[in-house]
């Protein structure tokens, strides 16, 4: 049983890092598109076609694929005025409740995001602009990013419940 949990732990950590890598690629993509659009508009009076739509889809991907890594590192904003004073089982209970809430939050977004992504794929949804830009990859990565964040919150919850270090 411990071997299965260790393997799952490593796999979920790998998924978080892979999702973060996707976010990094799309941050770079947004920087290139933005730079090209500014230079094209300023120097040549020709903006990048559909730069806004490309950036909108990329921003969704960056935000939602970065959630799992933020969860893994404990980088989400927390209000810990009271919980910093907790010790022992009360601290563990508070931490477990926070992970359950994160699982519910991310899981709900993943579930409804997946439904939206499937619908978007089925109708070949596009953003209207100078050049049609597909929206379904962004919706798909939104759902996948939240699913990975849900798994990371579950991984952390299991560590809290078993008293092991993540």
JSON list of C-alpha atoms in Angstrom, two decimals:
[
{"chain": "A", "resi": 1, "resn": "UNK", "atom": "CA", "xyz": [0.00, 0.00, 0.00]},
{"chain": "A", "resi": 2, "resn": "UNK", "atom": "CA", "xyz": [2.83, 2.39, 0.88]},
{"chain": "A", "resi": 3, "resn": "UNK", "atom": "CA", "xyz": [4.44, 1.74, -2.52]},
{"chain": "A", "resi": 4, "resn": "UNK", "atom": "CA", "xyz": [1.21, 2.71, -4.28]},
{"chain": "A", "resi": 5, "resn": "UNK", "atom": "CA", "xyz": [0.94, 5.92, -2.27]},
{"chain": "A", "resi": 6, "resn": "UNK", "atom": "CA", "xyz": [4.58, 6.76, -2.95]},
{"chain": "A", "resi": 7, "resn": "UNK", "atom": "CA", "xyz": [4.10, 6.20, -6.68]},
{"chain": "A", "resi": 8, "resn": "UNK", "atom": "CA", "xyz": [0.89, 8.28, -6.69]},
{"chain": "A", "resi": 9, "resn": "UNK", "atom": "CA", "xyz": [2.67, 11.01, -4.73]},
{"chain": "A", "resi": 10, "resn": "UNK", "atom": "CA", "xyz": [5.47, 11.17, -7.30]},
{"chain": "A", "resi": 11, "resn": "UNK", "atom": "CA", "xyz": [3.04, 11.06, -10.24]},
{"chain": "A", "resi": 12, "resn": "UNK", "atom": "CA", "xyz": [0.93, 13.93, -8.88]},
{"chain": "A", "resi": 13, "resn": "UNK", "atom": "CA", "xyz": [4.04, 16.02, -8.21]},
{"chain": "A", "resi": 14, "resn": "UNK", "atom": "CA", "xyz": [5.16, 15.35, -11.79]},
{"chain": "A", "resi": 15, "resn": "UNK", "atom": "CA", "xyz": [1.74, 16.42, -13.11]},
{"chain": "A", "resi": 16, "resn": "UNK", "atom": "CA", "xyz": [1.98, 19.67, -11.13]},
{"chain": "A", "resi": 17, "resn": "UNK", "atom": "CA", "xyz": [5.39, 20.42, -12.60]},
{"chain": "A", "resi": 18, "resn": "UNK", "atom": "CA", "xyz": [4.21, 19.50, -16.11]},
{"chain": "A", "resi": 19, "resn": "UNK", "atom": "CA", "xyz": [1.21, 21.82, -15.74]},
{"chain": "A", "resi": 20, "resn": "UNK", "atom": "CA", "xyz": [3.55, 24.58, -14.57]},
{"chain": "A", "resi": 21, "resn": "UNK", "atom": "CA", "xyz": [5.72, 23.99, -17.65]},
{"chain": "A", "resi": 22, "resn": "UNK", "atom": "CA", "xyz": [2.64, 24.44, -19.85]},
{"chain": "A", "resi": 23, "resn": "UNK", "atom": "CA", "xyz": [1.92, 27.72, -18.06]},
{"chain": "A", "resi": 24, "resn": "UNK", "atom": "CA", "xyz": [5.51, 28.87, -18.63]},
{"chain": "A", "resi": 25, "resn": "UNK", "atom": "CA", "xyz": [5.30, 28.09, -22.35]},
{"chain": "A", "resi": 26, "resn": "UNK", "atom": "CA", "xyz": [2.12, 30.13, -22.68]},
{"chain": "A", "resi": 27, "resn": "UNK", "atom": "CA", "xyz": [3.61, 33.03, -20.70]},
{"chain": "A", "resi": 28, "resn": "UNK", "atom": "CA", "xyz": [6.45, 33.09, -23.23]},
{"chain": "A", "resi": 29, "resn": "UNK", "atom": "CA", "xyz": [3.91, 32.85, -26.06]},
{"chain": "A", "resi": 30, "resn": "UNK", "atom": "CA", "xyz": [1.99, 35.83, -24.67]},
{"chain": "A", "resi": 31, "resn": "UNK", "atom": "CA", "xyz": [5.21, 37.84, -24.40]},
{"chain": "A", "resi": 32, "resn": "UNK", "atom": "CA", "xyz": [6.12, 37.08, -28.02]},
{"chain": "A", "resi": 33, "resn": "UNK", "atom": "CA", "xyz": [2.63, 37.89, -29.31]},
{"chain": "A", "resi": 34, "resn": "UNK", "atom": "CA", "xyz": [2.47, 41.10, -27.28]},
{"chain": "A", "resi": 35, "resn": "UNK", "atom": "CA", "xyz": [5.90, 42.22, -28.40]},
{"chain": "A", "resi": 36, "resn": "UNK", "atom": "CA", "xyz": [5.21, 41.38, -32.04]},
{"chain": "A", "resi": 37, "resn": "UNK", "atom": "CA", "xyz": [1.89, 43.21, -31.86]},
{"chain": "A", "resi": 38, "resn": "UNK", "atom": "CA", "xyz": [3.44, 46.37, -30.40]},
{"chain": "A", "resi": 39, "resn": "UNK", "atom": "CA", "xyz": [6.33, 46.36, -32.88]},
{"chain": "A", "resi": 40, "resn": "UNK", "atom": "CA", "xyz": [4.05, 45.55, -35.80]},
{"chain": "A", "resi": 41, "resn": "UNK", "atom": "CA", "xyz": [1.60, 48.29, -34.87]},
{"chain": "A", "resi": 42, "resn": "UNK", "atom": "CA", "xyz": [4.23, 50.94, -34.05]},
{"chain": "A", "resi": 43, "resn": "UNK", "atom": "CA", "xyz": [6.78, 50.29, -36.78]},
{"chain": "A", "resi": 44, "resn": "UNK", "atom": "CA", "xyz": [4.69, 48.92, -39.63]},
{"chain": "A", "resi": 45, "resn": "UNK", "atom": "CA", "xyz": [1.11, 49.99, -38.81]},
{"chain": "A", "resi": 46, "resn": "UNK", "atom": "CA", "xyz": [0.19, 46.31, -39.01]},
{"chain": "A", "resi": 47, "resn": "UNK", "atom": "CA", "xyz": [-0.87, 44.62, -35.78]},
{"chain": "A", "resi": 48, "resn": "UNK", "atom": "CA", "xyz": [-0.70, 40.87, -35.30]},
{"chain": "A", "resi": 49, "resn": "UNK", "atom": "CA", "xyz": [-4.07, 39.49, -36.48]},
{"chain": "A", "resi": 50, "resn": "UNK", "atom": "CA", "xyz": [-6.18, 38.29, -33.53]},
{"chain": "A", "resi": 51, "resn": "UNK", "atom": "CA", "xyz": [-3.45, 39.11, -30.99]},
{"chain": "A", "resi": 52, "resn": "UNK", "atom": "CA", "xyz": [-6.09, 39.95, -28.38]},
{"chain": "A", "resi": 53, "resn": "UNK", "atom": "CA", "xyz": [-7.95, 36.68, -28.87]},
{"chain": "A", "resi": 54, "resn": "UNK", "atom": "CA", "xyz": [-4.71, 34.68, -28.77]},
{"chain": "A", "resi": 55, "resn": "UNK", "atom": "CA", "xyz": [-3.71, 36.42, -25.56]},
{"chain": "A", "resi": 56, "resn": "UNK", "atom": "CA", "xyz": [-7.13, 35.81, -23.99]},
{"chain": "A", "resi": 57, "resn": "UNK", "atom": "CA", "xyz": [-6.94, 32.06, -24.60]},
{"chain": "A", "resi": 58, "resn": "UNK", "atom": "CA", "xyz": [-3.30, 31.96, -23.49]},
{"chain": "A", "resi": 59, "resn": "UNK", "atom": "CA", "xyz": [-4.10, 33.84, -20.27]},
{"chain": "A", "resi": 60, "resn": "UNK", "atom": "CA", "xyz": [-6.79, 31.31, -19.33]},
{"chain": "A", "resi": 61, "resn": "UNK", "atom": "CA", "xyz": [-4.25, 28.53, -19.91]},
{"chain": "A", "resi": 62, "resn": "UNK", "atom": "CA", "xyz": [-1.57, 30.29, -17.83]},
{"chain": "A", "resi": 63, "resn": "UNK", "atom": "CA", "xyz": [-3.87, 30.89, -14.87]},
{"chain": "A", "resi": 64, "resn": "UNK", "atom": "CA", "xyz": [-5.48, 27.48, -14.67]},
{"chain": "A", "resi": 65, "resn": "UNK", "atom": "CA", "xyz": [-2.43, 25.34, -15.44]},
{"chain": "A", "resi": 66, "resn": "UNK", "atom": "CA", "xyz": [-0.49, 27.25, -12.79]},
{"chain": "A", "resi": 67, "resn": "UNK", "atom": "CA", "xyz": [-2.97, 26.48, -10.00]},
{"chain": "A", "resi": 68, "resn": "UNK", "atom": "CA", "xyz": [-1.58, 23.03, -9.19]},
{"chain": "A", "resi": 69, "resn": "UNK", "atom": "CA", "xyz": [1.96, 24.33, -8.70]},
{"chain": "A", "resi": 70, "resn": "UNK", "atom": "CA", "xyz": [0.64, 27.14, -6.49]},
{"chain": "A", "resi": 71, "resn": "UNK", "atom": "CA", "xyz": [-1.24, 24.53, -4.44]},
{"chain": "A", "resi": 72, "resn": "UNK", "atom": "CA", "xyz": [1.86, 22.33, -4.26]},
{"chain": "A", "resi": 73, "resn": "UNK", "atom": "CA", "xyz": [4.03, 25.21, -3.00]},
{"chain": "A", "resi": 74, "resn": "UNK", "atom": "CA", "xyz": [1.38, 26.62, -0.66]},
{"chain": "A", "resi": 75, "resn": "UNK", "atom": "CA", "xyz": [1.39, 29.88, -2.61]},
{"chain": "A", "resi": 76, "resn": "UNK", "atom": "CA", "xyz": [-2.33, 30.60, -2.54]},
{"chain": "A", "resi": 77, "resn": "UNK", "atom": "CA", "xyz": [-3.44, 33.57, -0.47]},
{"chain": "A", "resi": 78, "resn": "UNK", "atom": "CA", "xyz": [-4.42, 32.44, 3.01]},
{"chain": "A", "resi": 79, "resn": "UNK", "atom": "CA", "xyz": [-6.05, 34.20, 5.93]},
{"chain": "A", "resi": 80, "resn": "UNK", "atom": "CA", "xyz": [-4.27, 32.63, 8.87]},
{"chain": "A", "resi": 81, "resn": "UNK", "atom": "CA", "xyz": [-4.90, 35.07, 11.70]},
{"chain": "A", "resi": 82, "resn": "UNK", "atom": "CA", "xyz": [-6.55, 32.34, 13.74]},
{"chain": "A", "resi": 83, "resn": "UNK", "atom": "CA", "xyz": [-5.13, 29.15, 12.24]},
{"chain": "A", "resi": 84, "resn": "UNK", "atom": "CA", "xyz": [-1.53, 30.16, 13.00]},
{"chain": "A", "resi": 85, "resn": "UNK", "atom": "CA", "xyz": [-2.38, 29.72, 16.68]},
{"chain": "A", "resi": 86, "resn": "UNK", "atom": "CA", "xyz": [-3.63, 26.15, 16.23]},
{"chain": "A", "resi": 87, "resn": "UNK", "atom": "CA", "xyz": [-1.53, 23.21, 17.37]},
{"chain": "A", "resi": 88, "resn": "UNK", "atom": "CA", "xyz": [-1.83, 19.43, 17.40]},
{"chain": "A", "resi": 89, "resn": "UNK", "atom": "CA", "xyz": [-5.01, 17.82, 16.18]},
{"chain": "A", "resi": 90, "resn": "UNK", "atom": "CA", "xyz": [-6.79, 21.17, 15.77]},
{"chain": "A", "resi": 91, "resn": "UNK", "atom": "CA", "xyz": [-4.08, 22.28, 13.32]},
{"chain": "A", "resi": 92, "resn": "UNK", "atom": "CA", "xyz": [-4.35, 18.99, 11.42]},
{"chain": "A", "resi": 93, "resn": "UNK", "atom": "CA", "xyz": [-8.14, 19.28, 11.33]},
{"chain": "A", "resi": 94, "resn": "UNK", "atom": "CA", "xyz": [-7.91, 22.86, 10.05]},
{"chain": "A", "resi": 95, "resn": "UNK", "atom": "CA", "xyz": [-5.36, 21.89, 7.39]},
{"chain": "A", "resi": 96, "resn": "UNK", "atom": "CA", "xyz": [-7.48, 18.90, 6.34]},
{"chain": "A", "resi": 97, "resn": "UNK", "atom": "CA", "xyz": [-10.60, 21.08, 6.07]},
{"chain": "A", "resi": 98, "resn": "UNK", "atom": "CA", "xyz": [-8.68, 23.57, 3.92]},
{"chain": "A", "resi": 99, "resn": "UNK", "atom": "CA", "xyz": [-7.56, 20.78, 1.58]},
{"chain": "A", "resi": 100, "resn": "UNK", "atom": "CA", "xyz": [-11.11, 19.42, 1.36]},
{"chain": "A", "resi": 101, "resn": "UNK", "atom": "CA", "xyz": [-12.36, 22.90, 0.48]},
{"chain": "A", "resi": 102, "resn": "UNK", "atom": "CA", "xyz": [-9.64, 23.22, -2.17]},
{"chain": "A", "resi": 103, "resn": "UNK", "atom": "CA", "xyz": [-10.62, 19.84, -3.60]},
{"chain": "A", "resi": 104, "resn": "UNK", "atom": "CA", "xyz": [-14.28, 20.89, -3.75]},
{"chain": "A", "resi": 105, "resn": "UNK", "atom": "CA", "xyz": [-13.40, 24.22, -5.37]},
{"chain": "A", "resi": 106, "resn": "UNK", "atom": "CA", "xyz": [-10.93, 22.92, -7.95]},
{"chain": "A", "resi": 107, "resn": "UNK", "atom": "CA", "xyz": [-12.97, 19.77, -8.56]},
{"chain": "A", "resi": 108, "resn": "UNK", "atom": "CA", "xyz": [-16.11, 21.77, -9.30]},
{"chain": "A", "resi": 109, "resn": "UNK", "atom": "CA", "xyz": [-14.28, 23.99, -11.77]},
{"chain": "A", "resi": 110, "resn": "UNK", "atom": "CA", "xyz": [-12.66, 20.92, -13.37]},
{"chain": "A", "resi": 111, "resn": "UNK", "atom": "CA", "xyz": [-16.02, 19.16, -13.71]},
{"chain": "A", "resi": 112, "resn": "UNK", "atom": "CA", "xyz": [-17.91, 22.07, -15.25]},
{"chain": "A", "resi": 113, "resn": "UNK", "atom": "CA", "xyz": [-14.85, 23.11, -17.24]},
{"chain": "A", "resi": 114, "resn": "UNK", "atom": "CA", "xyz": [-14.65, 19.62, -18.76]},
{"chain": "A", "resi": 115, "resn": "UNK", "atom": "CA", "xyz": [-18.30, 19.79, -19.74]},
{"chain": "A", "resi": 116, "resn": "UNK", "atom": "CA", "xyz": [-17.72, 23.18, -21.38]},
{"chain": "A", "resi": 117, "resn": "UNK", "atom": "CA", "xyz": [-14.59, 21.90, -23.12]},
{"chain": "A", "resi": 118, "resn": "UNK", "atom": "CA", "xyz": [-16.44, 18.90, -24.56]},
{"chain": "A", "resi": 119, "resn": "UNK", "atom": "CA", "xyz": [-19.22, 21.16, -25.81]},
{"chain": "A", "resi": 120, "resn": "UNK", "atom": "CA", "xyz": [-16.66, 23.60, -27.24]},
{"chain": "A", "resi": 121, "resn": "UNK", "atom": "CA", "xyz": [-14.89, 20.75, -29.08]},
{"chain": "A", "resi": 122, "resn": "UNK", "atom": "CA", "xyz": [-18.21, 19.43, -30.42]},
{"chain": "A", "resi": 123, "resn": "UNK", "atom": "CA", "xyz": [-19.18, 22.76, -31.99]},
{"chain": "A", "resi": 124, "resn": "UNK", "atom": "CA", "xyz": [-15.61, 23.72, -32.97]},
{"chain": "A", "resi": 125, "resn": "UNK", "atom": "CA", "xyz": [-15.96, 26.96, -30.99]},
{"chain": "A", "resi": 126, "resn": "UNK", "atom": "CA", "xyz": [-13.88, 29.86, -32.28]},
{"chain": "A", "resi": 127, "resn": "UNK", "atom": "CA", "xyz": [-13.16, 33.39, -31.10]},
{"chain": "A", "resi": 128, "resn": "UNK", "atom": "CA", "xyz": [-14.16, 35.88, -33.74]},
{"chain": "A", "resi": 129, "resn": "UNK", "atom": "CA", "xyz": [-11.43, 38.22, -34.86]},
{"chain": "A", "resi": 130, "resn": "UNK", "atom": "CA", "xyz": [-9.28, 38.93, -37.87]},
{"chain": "A", "resi": 131, "resn": "UNK", "atom": "CA", "xyz": [-8.34, 35.25, -37.75]},
{"chain": "A", "resi": 132, "resn": "UNK", "atom": "CA", "xyz": [-10.62, 32.70, -36.06]},
{"chain": "A", "resi": 133, "resn": "UNK", "atom": "CA", "xyz": [-8.93, 31.32, -32.94]},
{"chain": "A", "resi": 134, "resn": "UNK", "atom": "CA", "xyz": [-10.09, 28.01, -31.41]},
{"chain": "A", "resi": 135, "resn": "UNK", "atom": "CA", "xyz": [-11.31, 28.37, -27.84]},
{"chain": "A", "resi": 136, "resn": "UNK", "atom": "CA", "xyz": [-11.55, 24.67, -26.99]},
{"chain": "A", "resi": 137, "resn": "UNK", "atom": "CA", "xyz": [-7.83, 24.17, -26.23]},
{"chain": "A", "resi": 138, "resn": "UNK", "atom": "CA", "xyz": [-8.08, 26.85, -23.54]},
{"chain": "A", "resi": 139, "resn": "UNK", "atom": "CA", "xyz": [-11.20, 25.32, -22.05]},
{"chain": "A", "resi": 140, "resn": "UNK", "atom": "CA", "xyz": [-9.62, 21.86, -22.13]},
{"chain": "A", "resi": 141, "resn": "UNK", "atom": "CA", "xyz": [-6.47, 23.04, -20.36]},
{"chain": "A", "resi": 142, "resn": "UNK", "atom": "CA", "xyz": [-8.61, 24.93, -17.84]},
{"chain": "A", "resi": 143, "resn": "UNK", "atom": "CA", "xyz": [-10.32, 21.66, -16.90]},
{"chain": "A", "resi": 144, "resn": "UNK", "atom": "CA", "xyz": [-7.07, 19.68, -16.87]},
{"chain": "A", "resi": 145, "resn": "UNK", "atom": "CA", "xyz": [-5.29, 22.31, -14.77]},
{"chain": "A", "resi": 146, "resn": "UNK", "atom": "CA", "xyz": [-8.06, 22.26, -12.17]},
{"chain": "A", "resi": 147, "resn": "UNK", "atom": "CA", "xyz": [-8.11, 18.45, -12.20]},
{"chain": "A", "resi": 148, "resn": "UNK", "atom": "CA", "xyz": [-4.37, 18.39, -11.43]},
{"chain": "A", "resi": 149, "resn": "UNK", "atom": "CA", "xyz": [-4.89, 20.99, -8.67]},
{"chain": "A", "resi": 150, "resn": "UNK", "atom": "CA", "xyz": [-7.62, 18.75, -7.22]},
{"chain": "A", "resi": 151, "resn": "UNK", "atom": "CA", "xyz": [-5.23, 15.79, -7.24]},
{"chain": "A", "resi": 152, "resn": "UNK", "atom": "CA", "xyz": [-2.55, 17.90, -5.54]},
{"chain": "A", "resi": 153, "resn": "UNK", "atom": "CA", "xyz": [-4.98, 18.94, -2.80]},
{"chain": "A", "resi": 154, "resn": "UNK", "atom": "CA", "xyz": [-5.87, 15.24, -2.36]},
{"chain": "A", "resi": 155, "resn": "UNK", "atom": "CA", "xyz": [-2.17, 14.35, -2.15]},
{"chain": "A", "resi": 156, "resn": "UNK", "atom": "CA", "xyz": [-1.69, 16.97, 0.54]},
{"chain": "A", "resi": 157, "resn": "UNK", "atom": "CA", "xyz": [-4.78, 15.77, 2.41]},
{"chain": "A", "resi": 158, "resn": "UNK", "atom": "CA", "xyz": [-3.46, 12.21, 2.45]},
{"chain": "A", "resi": 159, "resn": "UNK", "atom": "CA", "xyz": [-0.18, 13.46, 3.92]},
{"chain": "A", "resi": 160, "resn": "UNK", "atom": "CA", "xyz": [-2.08, 15.36, 6.61]},
{"chain": "A", "resi": 161, "resn": "UNK", "atom": "CA", "xyz": [-4.22, 12.34, 7.48]},
{"chain": "A", "resi": 162, "resn": "UNK", "atom": "CA", "xyz": [-1.27, 9.94, 7.59]},
{"chain": "A", "resi": 163, "resn": "UNK", "atom": "CA", "xyz": [0.99, 12.37, 9.43]},
{"chain": "A", "resi": 164, "resn": "UNK", "atom": "CA", "xyz": [3.71, 12.17, 6.78]},
{"chain": "A", "resi": 165, "resn": "UNK", "atom": "CA", "xyz": [5.56, 15.06, 5.16]},
{"chain": "A", "resi": 166, "resn": "UNK", "atom": "CA", "xyz": [4.56, 15.97, 1.60]}
]
